[in-house]
Amino acid sequence: RDKRAQVLLAPTVNLHRHPLAGRNFECYSEDPFLSARMAVAYIEGVQSRGVGACVKHFVANDQEFERMTISSEVDERVLHELYLVPFEAAVLEANAWALMTAYNRVYGTYCSEHRWLIDDVLKTDWAFDGLVMSDWFGTHSTTLAANAGLDLEMPGPPQWLGEKLVAAVRSGEVDEAILDDKVRRALRLRDRVGLGAASTSAVTATATADDGDDQEEGSIDDPQRRAVARRAAAGAFVLLRNESLLPFHQANLGTLAVIGPNADIAMVQGGGSASVTPHASVSPLAGLRRHAPEGTTVRFERGTSISKRTPTLGARNLDGDLTISYFEGRERQGEPVFAEQVRSGYFVWLGRFSRSVPDNFSARVTGTFVADEPGAWTFSLVQAGRARLLLDDEVLVDNWKPAGRSDAFFGFGSSEATATVELAAGEKHTITVEFVPASPGMGGLMIGCRAPEPPDLEDRAVALARDADSVVLVVGTDAEWESEGHDRESMQLPGAQEQLIYRVLDVNPRTVVVVNAASPIEMEWAERAAAVMQVWFPGEEFGNALADVLLGTLSPSGRLPTTIPFRLEDTPAYGYYPGADGKAEYGEGLLMGYRWYDTRDVEPRYAFGHGLTYGAFDYGEPRVSTTTFRDGDRIEITLPITNRGARAAAEVVQCYVHDVESTVERPQQELKAFAKVTVEPGETVSVSLVLDRRAFAYWDKAARDWLVDPGEFEVRVGASSRDIRHTVVLTCE
C-alpha cells in the first residue's frame, strides 16, 4: 500500500523439491500441507487490506536450470497430491485474486498455454474467478495462450496479446466469449482493489480512498512494523542443537567474539525479482553490541569472505545516504527530473517506476565513501546498460562498453568490472556513478565495494575465538549464492567457511554456529558445536532478533519446514535433478522431502519439523472425538501439553497420518495438522488438532477425485516427523 501497488506478486508456493533450487528462499516448505496453510494465512491477510495477492508460479516450477524451457515430467497423481495442493488451497480457501503461470513447461506444454492446468483444473475444477497472468516474458503464443485461459501478458506493452489477440478474435481463432471472460476478470480485479466504478468492500474502499493513481509511492520506516518484523524473525529461527550453551548467561559473556563473513553485514534476502530495498538492516554484530549485558565486551573478526561478486556498496561505508538523480534522455544533462535518497548501491528498473521519470532516462548516483580500515579497497560495476564509477572525480571503474555478460539482472547483466585503490582508514571520498539503462523499461546497476582482505583474516578470527568467553560464529550464503536465475552448485558453504568453523570449534567449545542461509547446507561439523541455529534470510531486524534469542529474551520457536540431509546424495531427487534433454523427470514421485526419508528409512541430519526451545515439553495422552471415521466427519484430537522448563516457550505439535493397509502406493506418513502454542513454565495447555476427509485421501486419476480406502489409519502426534510421542488408531469406513 505504501508503494501504491494494487497487487502483490506473492506468495510463492512452489515446493522444496531439491535443496539446490535457486528460489527455495522464496518458498515455504517441502511439504504441500504446510505450504498451503502458510499461503492461506498470507493471502487472507494481504487481501484483507485491499491489496490483491498473486499466488505463483503455477506449477512445478522447482528449479532454475533451463528455467524458461525445461519440461517438468510429473505424474498427474503426484501433481494433485503435492505440487497443486498449495495453489488449490489459495483458490478454494483464501480466494486469491490473481495467479501467475510458471516459466517452465509441464508435459512439454508451456504453463502459460497449458489448457488442462489453467482452464480445466484452475478455472473449471476449482472455479477460480480471479485473473491469470504470465510470468515476466513468459508468454510464448497468442492463440494457444488465449484459448488455454491466460488473461494477461506481463509485462507490457504486450508482444503476443494486445493487437495480435484482436486479430485472433477477428479471424475466429479465439472466440469472442473467451475475450469477454478475460475482460471480466481484469475488471473484477480492479473492483476488488478499489479501482473500479464501485468498490466491492468497505475494507477495499478504506484501503484505497487516498491512494489515487497520480500519487508517487512512499516508504515508511515505522517502529511498530519493525517490532512485527523482529518478532517474526525471532519466531522463525530454528535451534537445531544446544548442549547447554544457550541462552547465554551474563557470567559467560565477559568477552563475546562475533565472527564470520555474515556477522557485520545483514544478509536478509535472496536475489532476483524477490529482492526489495529494505529499510536500514541490523547486522548480527550491531544487534549483539546493542543488547549485550552491561560489562560485556563484544569484539569482531570477519575471518573469511564469501562474495561471488564484489559485495554491494551499503551503509557501512557511506557517510549518509546515496543520492540517485534521474535525467530525461541518455546524456545526464540539464536539471534532474527526479532524485531520491537510497542506502544501497543496488538498483533494478522494470518498466516505469515513477511518474516523474520518463521511459528514456539516464541516472547519476553520488555519495560520500568512508574507508573504515586501511588497505586495498576494490570497487566494481555490474549493470544492464552502461556505467562508469568515479572516485574523487577520477574514473576508477569503466564499464561503459562491457566486455561480456553474466547471470546478473535475469541474464541481462554485464560481466563484472573491477579496480583496486589503496585507502587510509577514516578517509572520505566522493563517489559518483554514471548510468544509462540497457533499453527503455529495463535496467540494472550494482555498485560493488570490497574491504581489504589481508592474508591473516582467518588467523585473527581464530585468535579472537581462543581468547573469548563465548563465540557467535555467523556463516552462510547471500543473495548472489541463493537467487532467481541459477541454482546452487552444491550444499557446501561458499569459500573457506567450513575451515573457519573447524578452527574456531577447535579453540573454543563455547561456540554457537549461526547459519544465515535459506536452504540446507552440509554440516559435518555440527556434532562438534555446542549449539547450531538456522536463521534463514530473516529480514531487516535480523540482528535485534538474534540478540533476543541468544540472550534469552525470547525462546526460539521455529521448526524445520524442510529436511536437512547428511549429504546431497541422500536427497529424493538426487538421481533426477536437474534433468537432461529439456526434461526434468520427477522420478521420486510422491516421495519428496521427509516422505522419502521416512519411507526409505534414510536418516536425515535434522528431520522435518525439528526444532529445540528453551522449554521442556511433556505430551499428555491424546483423546479423539471418534475412533471411526465416516465420509463427511471431522475428527478432533485433543491433548495436554506441559512446559516443565524454567522459561516460557512455544511448542509446535504436529500430526502425521499413516495408512496401515493402502490399495495404492503411499508415503510412510504425511503431515495433516499442526498447532503452535506458547506455554508458561509449569503451565499445561490443551491443544486441538482437526482432521477431515482429505487427511486420509489420495488422488485417483480414473475417478478424477479424492478417495479414501476403508481400513485402519495411524494418527501420529509428535514434535517432528522423527519424534512421535503418541499414536492413535482410527478406522475409516
JSON list of C-alpha atoms in Angstrom, two decimals, residues 120-256:
[
{"chain": "A", "resi": 120, "resn": "ASP", "atom": "CA", "xyz": [-9.67, -27.46, -16.72]},
{"chain": "A", "resi": 121, "resn": "VAL", "atom": "CA", "xyz": [-8.09, -27.60, -13.25]},
{"chain": "A", "resi": 122, "resn": "LEU", "atom": "CA", "xyz": [-7.90, -23.96, -12.18]},
{"chain": "A", "resi": 123, "resn": "LYS", "atom": "CA", "xyz": [-10.91, -22.30, -13.76]},
{"chain": "A", "resi": 124, "resn": "THR", "atom": "CA", "xyz": [-13.29, -25.27, -14.04]},
{"chain": "A", "resi": 125, "resn": "ASP", "atom": "CA", "xyz": [-12.48, -27.75, -11.25]},
{"chain": "A", "resi": 126, "resn": "TRP", "atom": "CA", "xyz": [-11.59, -25.05, -8.70]},
{"chain": "A", "resi": 127, "resn": "ALA", "atom": "CA", "xyz": [-13.93, -22.36, -10.12]},
{"chain": "A", "resi": 128, "resn": "PHE", "atom": "CA", "xyz": [-11.18, -19.71, -9.91]},
{"chain": "A", "resi": 129, "resn": "ASP", "atom": "CA", "xyz": [-12.71, -16.32, -10.71]},
{"chain": "A", "resi": 130, "resn": "GLY", "atom": "CA", "xyz": [-9.51, -14.26, -10.50]},
{"chain": "A", "resi": 131, "resn": "LEU", "atom": "CA", "xyz": [-7.05, -13.11, -13.13]},
{"chain": "A", "resi": 132, "resn": "VAL", "atom": "CA", "xyz": [-4.33, -15.35, -14.61]},
{"chain": "A", "resi": 133, "resn": "MET", "atom": "CA", "xyz": [-1.16, -13.52, -15.65]},
{"chain": "A", "resi": 134, "resn": "SER", "atom": "CA", "xyz": [2.06, -14.78, -17.17]},
{"chain": "A", "resi": 135, "resn": "ASP", "atom": "CA", "xyz": [5.43, -14.52, -15.52]},
{"chain": "A", "resi": 136, "resn": "TRP", "atom": "CA", "xyz": [7.52, -11.69, -16.95]},
{"chain": "A", "resi": 137, "resn": "PHE", "atom": "CA", "xyz": [8.25, -12.54, -20.61]},
{"chain": "A", "resi": 138, "resn": "GLY", "atom": "CA", "xyz": [6.69, -15.96, -20.01]},
{"chain": "A", "resi": 139, "resn": "THR", "atom": "CA", "xyz": [4.11, -15.73, -22.81]},
{"chain": "A", "resi": 140, "resn": "HIS", "atom": "CA", "xyz": [5.02, -17.61, -25.99]},
{"chain": "A", "resi": 141, "resn": "SER", "atom": "CA", "xyz": [1.94, -17.51, -28.24]},
{"chain": "A", "resi": 142, "resn": "THR", "atom": "CA", "xyz": [-1.31, -15.73, -28.98]},
{"chain": "A", "resi": 143, "resn": "THR", "atom": "CA", "xyz": [-3.98, -18.28, -29.83]},
{"chain": "A", "resi": 144, "resn": "LEU", "atom": "CA", "xyz": [-2.65, -21.13, -27.67]},
{"chain": "A", "resi": 145, "resn": "ALA", "atom": "CA", "xyz": [-2.21, -18.90, -24.60]},
{"chain": "A", "resi": 146, "resn": "ALA", "atom": "CA", "xyz": [-5.56, -17.12, -25.02]},
{"chain": "A", "resi": 147, "resn": "ASN", "atom": "CA", "xyz": [-7.55, -20.32, -25.55]},
{"chain": "A", "resi": 148, "resn": "ALA", "atom": "CA", "xyz": [-5.77, -22.02, -22.64]},
{"chain": "A", "resi": 149, "resn": "GLY", "atom": "CA", "xyz": [-7.00, -19.32, -20.26]},
{"chain": "A", "resi": 150, "resn": "LEU", "atom": "CA", "xyz": [-4.14, -16.82, -19.91]},
{"chain": "A", "resi": 151, "resn": "ASP", "atom": "CA", "xyz": [-5.78, -13.45, -19.18]},
{"chain": "A", "resi": 152, "resn": "LEU", "atom": "CA", "xyz": [-2.87, -11.02, -19.03]},
{"chain": "A", "resi": 153, "resn": "GLU", "atom": "CA", "xyz": [0.59, -10.96, -20.61]},
{"chain": "A", "resi": 154, "resn": "MET", "atom": "CA", "xyz": [3.28, -9.44, -18.43]},
{"chain": "A", "resi": 155, "resn": "PRO", "atom": "CA", "xyz": [5.00, -7.11, -18.66]},
{"chain": "A", "resi": 156, "resn": "GLY", "atom": "CA", "xyz": [3.54, -4.56, -21.03]},
{"chain": "A", "resi": 157, "resn": "PRO", "atom": "CA", "xyz": [3.49, -3.49, -23.74]},
{"chain": "A", "resi": 158, "resn": "PRO", "atom": "CA", "xyz": [2.23, -6.87, -24.97]},
{"chain": "A", "resi": 159, "resn": "GLN", "atom": "CA", "xyz": [4.20, -8.85, -27.52]},
{"chain": "A", "resi": 160, "resn": "TRP", "atom": "CA", "xyz": [1.76, -11.75, -28.00]},
{"chain": "A", "resi": 161, "resn": "LEU", "atom": "CA", "xyz": [-1.63, -10.48, -26.84]},
{"chain": "A", "resi": 162, "resn": "GLY", "atom": "CA", "xyz": [-2.80, -6.90, -27.43]},
{"chain": "A", "resi": 163, "resn": "GLU", "atom": "CA", "xyz": [-3.22, -6.27, -31.16]},
{"chain": "A", "resi": 164, "resn": "LYS", "atom": "CA", "xyz": [-2.34, -9.88, -32.00]},
{"chain": "A", "resi": 165, "resn": "LEU", "atom": "CA", "xyz": [-5.20, -11.04, -29.79]},
{"chain": "A", "resi": 166, "resn": "VAL", "atom": "CA", "xyz": [-7.54, -8.59, -31.54]},
{"chain": "A", "resi": 167, "resn": "ALA", "atom": "CA", "xyz": [-6.55, -10.14, -34.86]},
{"chain": "A", "resi": 168, "resn": "ALA", "atom": "CA", "xyz": [-7.03, -13.66, -33.49]},
{"chain": "A", "resi": 169, "resn": "VAL", "atom": "CA", "xyz": [-10.56, -12.82, -32.33]},
{"chain": "A", "resi": 170, "resn": "ARG", "atom": "CA", "xyz": [-11.43, -11.23, -35.67]},
{"chain": "A", "resi": 171, "resn": "SER", "atom": "CA", "xyz": [-10.13, -14.26, -37.55]},
{"chain": "A", "resi": 172, "resn": "GLY", "atom": "CA", "xyz": [-12.12, -16.65, -35.38]},
{"chain": "A", "resi": 173, "resn": "GLU", "atom": "CA", "xyz": [-9.06, -18.36, -33.86]},
{"chain": "A", "resi": 174, "resn": "VAL", "atom": "CA", "xyz": [-10.14, -17.09, -30.43]},
{"chain": "A", "resi": 175, "resn": "ASP", "atom": "CA", "xyz": [-13.84, -16.95, -29.60]},
{"chain": "A", "resi": 176, "resn": "GLU", "atom": "CA", "xyz": [-15.11, -13.52, -28.55]},
{"chain": "A", "resi": 177, "resn": "ALA", "atom": "CA", "xyz": [-16.61, -15.09, -25.41]},
{"chain": "A", "resi": 178, "resn": "ILE", "atom": "CA", "xyz": [-13.08, -16.02, -24.31]},
{"chain": "A", "resi": 179, "resn": "LEU", "atom": "CA", "xyz": [-12.04, -12.40, -24.69]},
{"chain": "A", "resi": 180, "resn": "ASP", "atom": "CA", "xyz": [-15.12, -11.28, -22.75]},
{"chain": "A", "resi": 181, "resn": "ASP", "atom": "CA", "xyz": [-14.13, -13.59, -19.90]},
{"chain": "A", "resi": 182, "resn": "LYS", "atom": "CA", "xyz": [-10.63, -12.07, -19.77]},
{"chain": "A", "resi": 183, "resn": "VAL", "atom": "CA", "xyz": [-12.08, -8.56, -19.65]},
{"chain": "A", "resi": 184, "resn": "ARG", "atom": "CA", "xyz": [-14.47, -9.52, -16.82]},
{"chain": "A", "resi": 185, "resn": "ARG", "atom": "CA", "xyz": [-11.57, -10.95, -14.81]},
{"chain": "A", "resi": 186, "resn": "ALA", "atom": "CA", "xyz": [-9.50, -7.81, -15.31]},
{"chain": "A", "resi": 187, "resn": "LEU", "atom": "CA", "xyz": [-12.42, -5.59, -14.29]},
{"chain": "A", "resi": 188, "resn": "ARG", "atom": "CA", "xyz": [-13.18, -7.83, -11.32]},
{"chain": "A", "resi": 189, "resn": "LEU", "atom": "CA", "xyz": [-9.60, -7.46, -10.10]},
{"chain": "A", "resi": 190, "resn": "ARG", "atom": "CA", "xyz": [-9.83, -3.67, -10.49]},
{"chain": "A", "resi": 191, "resn": "ASP", "atom": "CA", "xyz": [-13.04, -3.68, -8.47]},
{"chain": "A", "resi": 192, "resn": "ARG", "atom": "CA", "xyz": [-11.50, -5.81, -5.74]},
{"chain": "A", "resi": 193, "resn": "VAL", "atom": "CA", "xyz": [-8.54, -3.47, -5.27]},
{"chain": "A", "resi": 194, "resn": "GLY", "atom": "CA", "xyz": [-10.75, -0.38, -5.34]},
{"chain": "A", "resi": 195, "resn": "LEU", "atom": "CA", "xyz": [-10.00, 0.91, -8.84]},
{"chain": "A", "resi": 196, "resn": "GLY", "atom": "CA", "xyz": [-13.35, 0.01, -10.44]},
{"chain": "A", "resi": 197, "resn": "ALA", "atom": "CA", "xyz": [-16.52, 2.04, -10.74]},
{"chain": "A", "resi": 198, "resn": "ALA", "atom": "CA", "xyz": [-17.73, 0.69, -7.41]},
{"chain": "A", "resi": 199, "resn": "SER", "atom": "CA", "xyz": [-15.56, -0.80, -4.68]},
{"chain": "A", "resi": 200, "resn": "THR", "atom": "CA", "xyz": [-16.63, -4.29, -3.63]},
{"chain": "A", "resi": 201, "resn": "SER", "atom": "CA", "xyz": [-15.89, -3.97, 0.07]},
{"chain": "A", "resi": 202, "resn": "ALA", "atom": "CA", "xyz": [-15.56, -1.47, 2.86]},
{"chain": "A", "resi": 203, "resn": "VAL", "atom": "CA", "xyz": [-12.01, -2.69, 3.50]},
{"chain": "A", "resi": 204, "resn": "THR", "atom": "CA", "xyz": [-11.02, -2.02, -0.11]},
{"chain": "A", "resi": 205, "resn": "ALA", "atom": "CA", "xyz": [-12.69, 1.39, -0.12]},
{"chain": "A", "resi": 206, "resn": "THR", "atom": "CA", "xyz": [-10.87, 2.38, 3.06]},
{"chain": "A", "resi": 207, "resn": "ALA", "atom": "CA", "xyz": [-7.55, 1.00, 1.89]},
{"chain": "A", "resi": 208, "resn": "THR", "atom": "CA", "xyz": [-7.55, 2.88, -1.40]},
{"chain": "A", "resi": 209, "resn": "ALA", "atom": "CA", "xyz": [-9.53, 6.02, -0.64]},
{"chain": "A", "resi": 210, "resn": "ASP", "atom": "CA", "xyz": [-6.39, 8.23, -0.65]},
{"chain": "A", "resi": 211, "resn": "ASP", "atom": "CA", "xyz": [-4.26, 6.09, -2.97]},
{"chain": "A", "resi": 212, "resn": "GLY", "atom": "CA", "xyz": [-5.06, 7.72, -6.27]},
{"chain": "A", "resi": 213, "resn": "ASP", "atom": "CA", "xyz": [-3.33, 6.71, -9.47]},
{"chain": "A", "resi": 214, "resn": "ASP", "atom": "CA", "xyz": [-1.49, 10.04, -9.60]},
{"chain": "A", "resi": 215, "resn": "GLN", "atom": "CA", "xyz": [0.35, 9.61, -6.30]},
{"chain": "A", "resi": 216, "resn": "GLU", "atom": "CA", "xyz": [4.01, 8.61, -6.00]},
{"chain": "A", "resi": 217, "resn": "GLU", "atom": "CA", "xyz": [4.99, 5.56, -3.98]},
{"chain": "A", "resi": 218, "resn": "GLY", "atom": "CA", "xyz": [6.01, 6.06, -0.37]},
{"chain": "A", "resi": 219, "resn": "SER", "atom": "CA", "xyz": [8.35, 4.45, 2.15]},
{"chain": "A", "resi": 220, "resn": "ILE", "atom": "CA", "xyz": [7.58, 4.47, 5.86]},
{"chain": "A", "resi": 221, "resn": "ASP", "atom": "CA", "xyz": [10.07, 3.14, 8.43]},
{"chain": "A", "resi": 222, "resn": "ASP", "atom": "CA", "xyz": [7.54, 2.54, 11.18]},
{"chain": "A", "resi": 223, "resn": "PRO", "atom": "CA", "xyz": [8.80, 1.33, 14.60]},
{"chain": "A", "resi": 224, "resn": "GLN", "atom": "CA", "xyz": [5.65, -0.75, 15.08]},
{"chain": "A", "resi": 225, "resn": "ARG", "atom": "CA", "xyz": [6.26, -2.53, 11.79]},
{"chain": "A", "resi": 226, "resn": "ARG", "atom": "CA", "xyz": [9.87, -3.11, 12.80]},
{"chain": "A", "resi": 227, "resn": "ALA", "atom": "CA", "xyz": [8.61, -4.70, 16.01]},
{"chain": "A", "resi": 228, "resn": "VAL", "atom": "CA", "xyz": [6.50, -7.12, 13.95]},
{"chain": "A", "resi": 229, "resn": "ALA", "atom": "CA", "xyz": [9.49, -7.91, 11.71]},
{"chain": "A", "resi": 230, "resn": "ARG", "atom": "CA", "xyz": [11.63, -8.52, 14.78]},
{"chain": "A", "resi": 231, "resn": "ARG", "atom": "CA", "xyz": [9.13, -10.95, 16.34]},
{"chain": "A", "resi": 232, "resn": "ALA", "atom": "CA", "xyz": [8.68, -12.75, 13.03]},
{"chain": "A", "resi": 233, "resn": "ALA", "atom": "CA", "xyz": [12.42, -13.20, 12.58]},
{"chain": "A", "resi": 234, "resn": "ALA", "atom": "CA", "xyz": [12.95, -14.49, 16.11]},
{"chain": "A", "resi": 235, "resn": "GLY", "atom": "CA", "xyz": [9.97, -16.82, 15.75]},
{"chain": "A", "resi": 236, "resn": "ALA", "atom": "CA", "xyz": [11.45, -18.32, 12.58]},
{"chain": "A", "resi": 237, "resn": "PHE", "atom": "CA", "xyz": [14.89, -19.18, 13.99]},
{"chain": "A", "resi": 238, "resn": "VAL", "atom": "CA", "xyz": [15.33, -22.95, 14.35]},
{"chain": "A", "resi": 239, "resn": "LEU", "atom": "CA", "xyz": [17.58, -24.12, 17.17]},
{"chain": "A", "resi": 240, "resn": "LEU", "atom": "CA", "xyz": [18.99, -27.34, 15.74]},
{"chain": "A", "resi": 241, "resn": "ARG", "atom": "CA", "xyz": [21.37, -28.27, 18.56]},
{"chain": "A", "resi": 242, "resn": "ASN", "atom": "CA", "xyz": [22.01, -26.95, 22.06]},
{"chain": "A", "resi": 243, "resn": "GLU", "atom": "CA", "xyz": [24.37, -28.63, 24.52]},
{"chain": "A", "resi": 244, "resn": "SER", "atom": "CA", "xyz": [23.58, -26.35, 27.50]},
{"chain": "A", "resi": 245, "resn": "LEU", "atom": "CA", "xyz": [25.15, -23.29, 25.84]},
{"chain": "A", "resi": 246, "resn": "LEU", "atom": "CA", "xyz": [22.07, -21.19, 25.06]},
{"chain": "A", "resi": 247, "resn": "PRO", "atom": "CA", "xyz": [20.72, -18.88, 26.18]},
{"chain": "A", "resi": 248, "resn": "PHE", "atom": "CA", "xyz": [23.94, -17.11, 27.09]},
{"chain": "A", "resi": 249, "resn": "HIS", "atom": "CA", "xyz": [24.31, -16.18, 30.75]},
{"chain": "A", "resi": 250, "resn": "GLN", "atom": "CA", "xyz": [26.00, -12.97, 31.80]},
{"chain": "A", "resi": 251, "resn": "ALA", "atom": "CA", "xyz": [28.67, -14.93, 33.66]},
{"chain": "A", "resi": 252, "resn": "ASN", "atom": "CA", "xyz": [29.83, -16.37, 30.34]},
{"chain": "A", "resi": 253, "resn": "LEU", "atom": "CA", "xyz": [29.86, -13.09, 28.46]},
{"chain": "A", "resi": 254, "resn": "GLY", "atom": "CA", "xyz": [32.91, -11.22, 29.66]},
{"chain": "A", "resi": 255, "resn": "THR", "atom": "CA", "xyz": [34.24, -11.19, 26.11]},
{"chain": "A", "resi": 256, "resn": "LEU", "atom": "CA", "xyz": [31.88, -12.20, 23.31]}
]
